[in-house]
PDB file of C-alpha atoms in Angstrom:
ATOM      1  CA  MET A  25      -5.571 -46.216  15.208  1.00 48.00           C
ATOM      2  CA  ARG A  26      -4.403 -49.707  15.427  1.00 49.00           C
ATOM      3  CA  PRO A  27      -6.626 -52.456  16.837  1.00 54.00           C
ATOM      4  CA  GLY A  28      -6.057 -53.237  20.553  1.00 54.00           C
ATOM      5  CA  VAL A  29      -4.388 -49.830  21.208  1.00 49.00           C
ATOM      6  CA  ARG A  30      -6.055 -47.715  23.581  1.00 53.00           C
ATOM      7  CA  GLN A  31      -6.090 -43.964  22.800  1.00 53.00           C
ATOM      8  CA  GLY A  32      -4.902 -41.321  25.476  1.00 49.00           C
ATOM      9  CA  PRO A  33      -7.006 -38.287  26.474  1.00 52.00           C
ATOM     10  CA  GLU A  34      -6.926 -35.190  24.704  1.00 54.00           C
ATOM     11  CA  ILE A  35      -4.128 -32.793  25.825  1.00 52.00           C
ATOM     12  CA  TRP A  36      -4.090 -28.920  25.861  1.00 54.00           C
ATOM     13  CA  ILE A  37      -0.767 -27.245  25.044  1.00 52.00           C
ATOM     14  CA  ARG A  38      -0.723 -24.232  27.295  1.00 56.00           C
ATOM     15  CA  ARG A  39       1.628 -22.210  25.191  1.00 51.00           C
ATOM     16  CA  PRO A  40       2.700 -22.247  21.521  1.00 51.00           C
ATOM     17  CA  VAL A  41       5.353 -25.165  20.832  1.00 49.00           C
ATOM     18  CA  ALA A  42       7.504 -22.569  19.005  1.00 51.00           C
ATOM     19  CA  ASP A  43       7.899 -20.780  22.635  1.00 50.00           C
ATOM     20  CA  ALA A  44       9.516 -24.185  23.871  1.00 48.00           C
ATOM     21  CA  PRO A  45      13.090 -23.993  25.045  1.00 51.00           C
ATOM     22  CA  ALA A  46      15.698 -24.846  22.198  1.00 49.00           C
ATOM     23  CA  GLU A  47      18.002 -26.502  24.523  1.00 47.00           C
ATOM     24  CA  PRO A  48      17.926 -27.240  28.269  1.00 50.00           C
ATOM     25  CA  GLY A  49      18.569 -23.964  30.309  1.00 49.00           C
ATOM     26  CA  GLY A  50      18.148 -21.506  27.630  1.00 48.00           C
ATOM     27  CA  TRP A  51      15.520 -20.151  25.355  1.00 46.00           C
ATOM     28  CA  GLU A  52      16.164 -19.312  21.712  1.00 51.00           C
ATOM     29  CA  GLY A  53      15.574 -15.845  20.415  1.00 48.00           C
ATOM     30  CA  GLY A  54      17.491 -13.263  21.770  1.00 48.00           C
ATOM     31  CA  PRO A  55      19.059 -11.525  24.861  1.00 53.00           C
ATOM     32  CA  GLU A  56      17.590 -12.091  28.326  1.00 55.00           C
ATOM     33  CA  ARG A  57      14.820  -9.464  29.356  1.00 51.00           C
ATOM     34  CA  PRO A  58      14.245  -8.474  32.680  1.00 53.00           C
ATOM     35  CA  VAL A  59      11.461 -10.423  34.521  1.00 52.00           C
ATOM     36  CA  THR A  60       8.431  -8.139  34.989  1.00 58.00           C
ATOM     37  CA  PRO A  61       5.195  -8.932  36.973  1.00 62.00           C
ATOM     38  CA  ARG A  62       2.596 -10.256  34.500  1.00 74.00           C
ATOM     39  CA  ARG A  63      -0.682  -8.304  34.606  1.00 89.00           C
ATOM     40  CA  PHE A  64      -4.000 -10.277  34.389  1.00 96.00           C
ATOM     41  CA  SER A  65      -7.553  -9.567  33.395  1.00 97.00           C
ATOM     42  CA  TRP A  66     -10.090 -11.170  35.650  1.00 98.00           C
ATOM     43  CA  LEU A  67     -12.998 -12.552  33.677  1.00 98.00           C
ATOM     44  CA  ALA A  68     -16.246 -13.428  35.235  1.00 98.00           C
ATOM     45  CA  THR A  69     -17.990 -16.646  33.977  1.00 98.00           C
ATOM     46  CA  HIS A  70     -21.069 -15.739  35.513  1.00 97.00           C
ATOM     47  CA  GLY A  71     -22.664 -12.623  37.565  1.00 96.00           C
ATOM     48  CA  GLY A  72     -21.393 -12.252  40.995  1.00 96.00           C
ATOM     49  CA  ALA A  73     -18.221 -14.234  40.354  1.00 97.00           C
ATOM     50  CA  GLY A  74     -16.183 -11.861  42.430  1.00 96.00           C
ATOM     51  CA  THR A  75     -13.978 -10.185  39.927  1.00 97.00           C
ATOM     52  CA  THR A  76     -14.245  -6.703  41.220  1.00 96.00           C
ATOM     53  CA  THR A  77     -12.973  -7.847  44.698  1.00 96.00           C
ATOM     54  CA  LEU A  78     -10.417 -10.145  43.303  1.00 96.00           C
ATOM     55  CA  ALA A  79      -8.788  -7.174  41.232  1.00 95.00           C
ATOM     56  CA  ALA A  80      -8.975  -4.976  44.255  1.00 94.00           C
ATOM     57  CA  VAL A  81      -7.155  -7.664  46.576  1.00 95.00           C
ATOM     58  CA  TYR A  82      -4.928  -9.300  43.981  1.00 95.00           C
ATOM     59  CA  GLY A  83      -4.343  -6.492  41.305  1.00 93.00           C
ATOM     60  CA  GLY A  84      -5.017  -6.856  37.700  1.00 95.00           C
ATOM     61  CA  HIS A  85      -7.787  -5.531  35.585  1.00 96.00           C
ATOM     62  CA  ASP A  86     -11.510  -6.401  36.155  1.00 97.00           C
ATOM     63  CA  CYS A  87     -13.154  -7.168  32.981  1.00 96.00           C
ATOM     64  CA  GLY A  88     -16.519  -8.231  34.374  1.00 96.00           C
ATOM     65  CA  ARG A  89     -18.249 -10.505  31.936  1.00 97.00           C
ATOM     66  CA  ALA A  90     -16.898  -8.785  28.844  1.00 97.00           C
ATOM     67  CA  TRP A  91     -13.568  -9.867  26.992  1.00 96.00           C
ATOM     68  CA  PRO A  92     -10.340  -7.709  27.807  1.00 96.00           C
ATOM     69  CA  GLY A  93     -10.230  -4.974  25.212  1.00 93.00           C
ATOM     70  CA  PRO A  94      -7.289  -3.333  23.560  1.00 92.00           C
ATOM     71  CA  GLY A  95      -4.693  -2.283  25.845  1.00 92.00           C
ATOM     72  CA  GLU A  96      -5.890  -4.437  28.737  1.00 95.00           C
ATOM     73  CA  PRO A  97      -4.063  -7.600  29.870  1.00 96.00           C
ATOM     74  CA  GLU A  98      -4.487 -10.449  27.545  1.00 95.00           C
ATOM     75  CA  SER A  99      -3.593 -13.124  30.171  1.00 96.00           C
ATOM     76  CA  VAL A 100      -6.927 -14.254  31.356  1.00 97.00           C
ATOM     77  CA  LEU A 101      -7.955 -15.594  34.602  1.00 98.00           C
ATOM     78  CA  LEU A 102     -11.517 -17.142  34.574  1.00 98.00           C
ATOM     79  CA  VAL A 103     -13.369 -16.590  37.703  1.00 98.00           C
ATOM     80  CA  ALA A 104     -16.319 -18.565  38.885  1.00 98.00           C
ATOM     81  CA  ARG A 105     -18.133 -19.255  42.377  1.00 98.00           C
ATOM     82  CA  THR A 106     -18.122 -22.889  43.660  1.00 98.00           C
ATOM     83  CA  HIS A 107     -21.771 -23.305  43.467  1.00 98.00           C
ATOM     84  CA  ALA A 108     -23.433 -25.586  40.872  1.00 98.00           C
ATOM     85  CA  ALA A 109     -24.261 -22.949  38.346  1.00 98.00           C
ATOM     86  CA  GLY A 110     -20.709 -21.283  38.674  1.00 98.00           C
ATOM     87  CA  LEU A 111     -18.986 -24.515  38.009  1.00 98.00           C
ATOM     88  CA  ASP A 112     -21.536 -25.010  34.882  1.00 98.00           C
ATOM     89  CA  ALA A 113     -20.561 -21.455  33.701  1.00 98.00           C
ATOM     90  CA  VAL A 114     -16.690 -22.257  33.884  1.00 98.00           C
ATOM     91  CA  VAL A 115     -16.791 -25.270  32.074  1.00 98.00           C
ATOM     92  CA  ARG A 116     -18.797 -23.383  29.238  1.00 97.00           C
ATOM     93  CA  ALA A 117     -16.039 -20.845  29.213  1.00 97.00           C
ATOM     94  CA  LEU A 118     -13.458 -23.461  29.080  1.00 97.00           C
ATOM     95  CA  GLU A 119     -15.013 -24.920  26.076  1.00 97.00           C
ATOM     96  CA  VAL A 120     -15.000 -21.545  24.232  1.00 96.00           C
ATOM     97  CA  PHE A 121     -11.241 -21.280  24.906  1.00 96.00           C
ATOM     98  CA  ARG A 122     -10.896 -24.915  23.789  1.00 95.00           C
ATOM     99  CA  ARG A 123     -12.863 -24.414  20.390  1.00 96.00           C
ATOM    100  CA  GLY A 124     -10.773 -21.469  19.544  1.00 95.00           C
ATOM    101  CA  GLU A 125     -13.719 -18.946  19.933  1.00 96.00           C
ATOM    102  CA  ALA A 126     -12.351 -16.742  22.321  1.00 96.00           C
ATOM    103  CA  PRO A 127     -10.989 -13.347  20.944  1.00 95.00           C
ATOM    104  CA  ALA A 128      -7.553 -13.759  19.161  1.00 94.00           C
ATOM    105  CA  GLY A 129      -4.560 -12.947  21.332  1.00 93.00           C
ATOM    106  CA  LEU A 130      -6.014 -13.988  24.642  1.00 95.00           C
ATOM    107  CA  ASP A 131      -3.979 -16.442  26.789  1.00 94.00           C
ATOM    108  CA  LEU A 132      -6.105 -18.381  29.271  1.00 96.00           C
ATOM    109  CA  ASP A 133      -3.858 -18.864  32.205  1.00 96.00           C
ATOM    110  CA  ALA A 134      -6.043 -20.411  34.917  1.00 97.00           C
ATOM    111  CA  VAL A 135      -9.352 -20.815  36.667  1.00 98.00           C
ATOM    112  CA  VAL A 136     -10.110 -19.240  39.791  1.00 98.00           C
ATOM    113  CA  LEU A 137     -12.946 -20.691  42.046  1.00 98.00           C
ATOM    114  CA  VAL A 138     -14.097 -18.442  44.800  1.00 98.00           C
ATOM    115  CA  ALA A 139     -15.951 -20.149  47.629  1.00 97.00           C
ATOM    116  CA  ASP A 140     -19.651 -19.497  47.687  1.00 97.00           C
ATOM    117  CA  ALA A 141     -20.228 -20.118  51.300  1.00 96.00           C
ATOM    118  CA  PRO A 142     -18.004 -20.637  54.381  1.00 96.00           C
ATOM    119  CA  GLY A 143     -16.886 -24.133  55.056  1.00 94.00           C
ATOM    120  CA  ARG A 144     -15.997 -27.284  52.946  1.00 95.00           C
ATOM    121  CA  LEU A 145     -17.167 -27.755  49.612  1.00 96.00           C
ATOM    122  CA  PRO A 146     -19.886 -30.389  49.538  1.00 96.00           C
ATOM    123  CA  ARG A 147     -18.639 -33.750  47.864  1.00 97.00           C
ATOM    124  CA  ARG A 148     -20.910 -33.448  44.975  1.00 97.00           C
ATOM    125  CA  LEU A 149     -19.485 -30.038  43.917  1.00 97.00           C
ATOM    126  CA  ALA A 150     -15.938 -31.221  44.841  1.00 97.00           C
ATOM    127  CA  GLN A 151     -16.271 -33.889  42.313  1.00 97.00           C
ATOM    128  CA  ARG A 152     -17.354 -31.409  39.656  1.00 97.00           C
ATOM    129  CA  VAL A 153     -14.108 -29.454  40.340  1.00 97.00           C
ATOM    130  CA  LYS A 154     -11.936 -32.623  39.570  1.00 97.00           C
ATOM    131  CA  PRO A 155     -12.494 -32.571  35.519  1.00 96.00           C
ATOM    132  CA  ILE A 156     -11.528 -28.822  35.575  1.00 97.00           C
ATOM    133  CA  GLU A 157      -8.413 -29.398  37.507  1.00 97.00           C
ATOM    134  CA  SER A 158      -7.523 -32.164  34.824  1.00 96.00           C
ATOM    135  CA  VAL A 159      -7.177 -29.564  32.047  1.00 96.00           C
ATOM    136  CA  ILE A 160      -6.056 -26.417  33.544  1.00 97.00           C
ATOM    137  CA  ASP A 161      -4.454 -24.944  36.662  1.00 97.00           C
ATOM    138  CA  VAL A 162      -7.256 -24.009  39.328  1.00 98.00           C
ATOM    139  CA  TYR A 163      -6.719 -21.594  42.114  1.00 98.00           C
ATOM    140  CA  ARG A 164      -9.091 -21.417  45.095  1.00 97.00           C
ATOM    141  CA  VAL A 165     -10.143 -18.418  47.181  1.00 97.00           C
ATOM    142  CA  PRO A 166     -11.804 -19.416  50.576  1.00 97.00           C
ATOM    143  CA  TRP A 167     -14.870 -17.463  52.006  1.00 96.00           C
ATOM    144  CA  VAL A 168     -13.685 -14.211  53.549  1.00 95.00           C
ATOM    145  CA  GLU A 169     -16.326 -12.621  55.664  1.00 94.00           C
ATOM    146  CA  ALA A 170     -14.372  -9.196  55.822  1.00 94.00           C
ATOM    147  CA  TRP A 171     -14.825  -9.089  51.810  1.00 94.00           C
ATOM    148  CA  ARG A 172     -18.544  -9.712  52.051  1.00 92.00           C
ATOM    149  CA  LEU A 173     -18.661  -6.542  54.622  1.00 93.00           C
ATOM    150  CA  GLY A 174     -16.528  -4.433  52.177  1.00 93.00           C
ATOM    151  CA  ASP A 175     -13.095  -4.665  54.051  1.00 94.00           C
ATOM    152  CA  LEU A 176     -10.578  -5.600  51.239  1.00 93.00           C
ATOM    153  CA  GLY A 177      -7.684  -4.282  53.412  1.00 88.00           C
ATOM    154  CA  GLY A 178      -4.946  -6.688  54.604  1.00 83.00           C
ATOM    155  CA  ALA A 179      -2.989  -9.445  52.984  1.00 86.00           C
ATOM    156  CA  PRO A 180      -4.778 -12.211  50.829  1.00 92.00           C
ATOM    157  CA  PRO A 181      -6.118 -15.170  52.871  1.00 93.00           C
ATOM    158  CA  ARG A 182      -3.299 -17.848  53.521  1.00 94.00           C
ATOM    159  CA  GLU A 183      -5.285 -20.508  51.603  1.00 95.00           C
ATOM    160  CA  SER A 184      -4.856 -18.568  48.563  1.00 95.00           C
ATOM    161  CA  GLU A 185      -1.195 -17.997  48.650  1.00 95.00           C
ATOM    162  CA  PRO A 186      -0.527 -19.847  45.346  1.00 95.00           C
ATOM    163  CA  LEU A 187      -2.821 -17.341  43.778  1.00 96.00           C
ATOM    164  CA  ALA A 188      -1.190 -14.276  45.478  1.00 93.00           C
ATOM    165  CA  ARG A 189       2.229 -15.589  44.260  1.00 93.00           C
ATOM    166  CA  LEU A 190       0.688 -16.040  40.614  1.00 94.00           C
ATOM    167  CA  THR A 191      -0.425 -12.470  40.510  1.00 93.00           C
ATOM    168  CA  GLY A 192       2.191 -10.964  42.681  1.00 89.00           C
ATOM    169  CA  ALA A 193      -0.184  -9.744  45.379  1.00 83.00           C
ATOM    170  CA  GLY A 194       2.064 -11.070  48.173  1.00 66.00           C
ATOM    171  CA  THR A 195       4.658  -8.544  47.365  1.00 54.00           C
ATOM    172  CA  ALA A 196       2.650  -5.750  45.932  1.00 44.00           C
ATOM    173  CA  ARG A 197       0.423  -5.577  49.179  1.00 44.00           C
ATOM    174  CA  ALA A 198       3.170  -5.886  51.678  1.00 41.00           C
ATOM    175  CA  GLY A 199       3.540  -1.933  52.134  1.00 37.00           C
ATOM    176  CA  THR A 200       0.801  -0.257  50.035  1.00 37.00           C
ATOM    177  CA  ARG A 201      -2.730  -0.852  48.760  1.00 37.00           C
ATOM    178  CA  SER A 202      -2.331   1.421  45.543  1.00 35.00           C
ATOM    179  CA  ALA A 203      -0.511  -1.373  43.705  1.00 36.00           C
ATOM    180  CA  ALA A 204      -3.338  -3.635  44.463  1.00 37.00           C
ATOM    181  CA  THR A 205      -6.130  -1.509  43.590  1.00 35.00           C
ATOM    182  CA  THR A 206      -4.885  -0.108  40.212  1.00 32.00           C
ATOM    183  CA  PRO A 207      -6.700  -1.877  37.269  1.00 32.00           C
TER     184      PRO A 207
END
């Protein structure tokens, strides 16, 4: 490093550089393939994170706290509650991926933060979310009283529409529950 030059922050590449477009508007490497919905594995960073509910509502595979196994979706969504212990757990899980200690072949797509209580997130906790958002996409799921009571029917909450688009839950749940409840 040259004297007087500030070093920038560490950056993470979210996909292999070899997958980058060869030229604007096109991908190198073969004919176009039809776009199919991507399947996800919901991976809890701590007990009670909500992966079972999220898999039922948004679709995908509920891994609980175990890594996805053979034949399960390799695209991982880390899940944590928004309380202090949950945010600590998601930071530890991100470090596992950053250090390359996660099982080979897994693709960390995003973090999903599930509200641990109704209402706004306290400022001290909101400040702890900002560093997470600086390194990976973060999707938020609000408190849903009906889910607490076991009612997982209906559309996902409006506040979580970006997550519904990512997982395809907006279209899968429009006419049937079976697509959203299949692991």
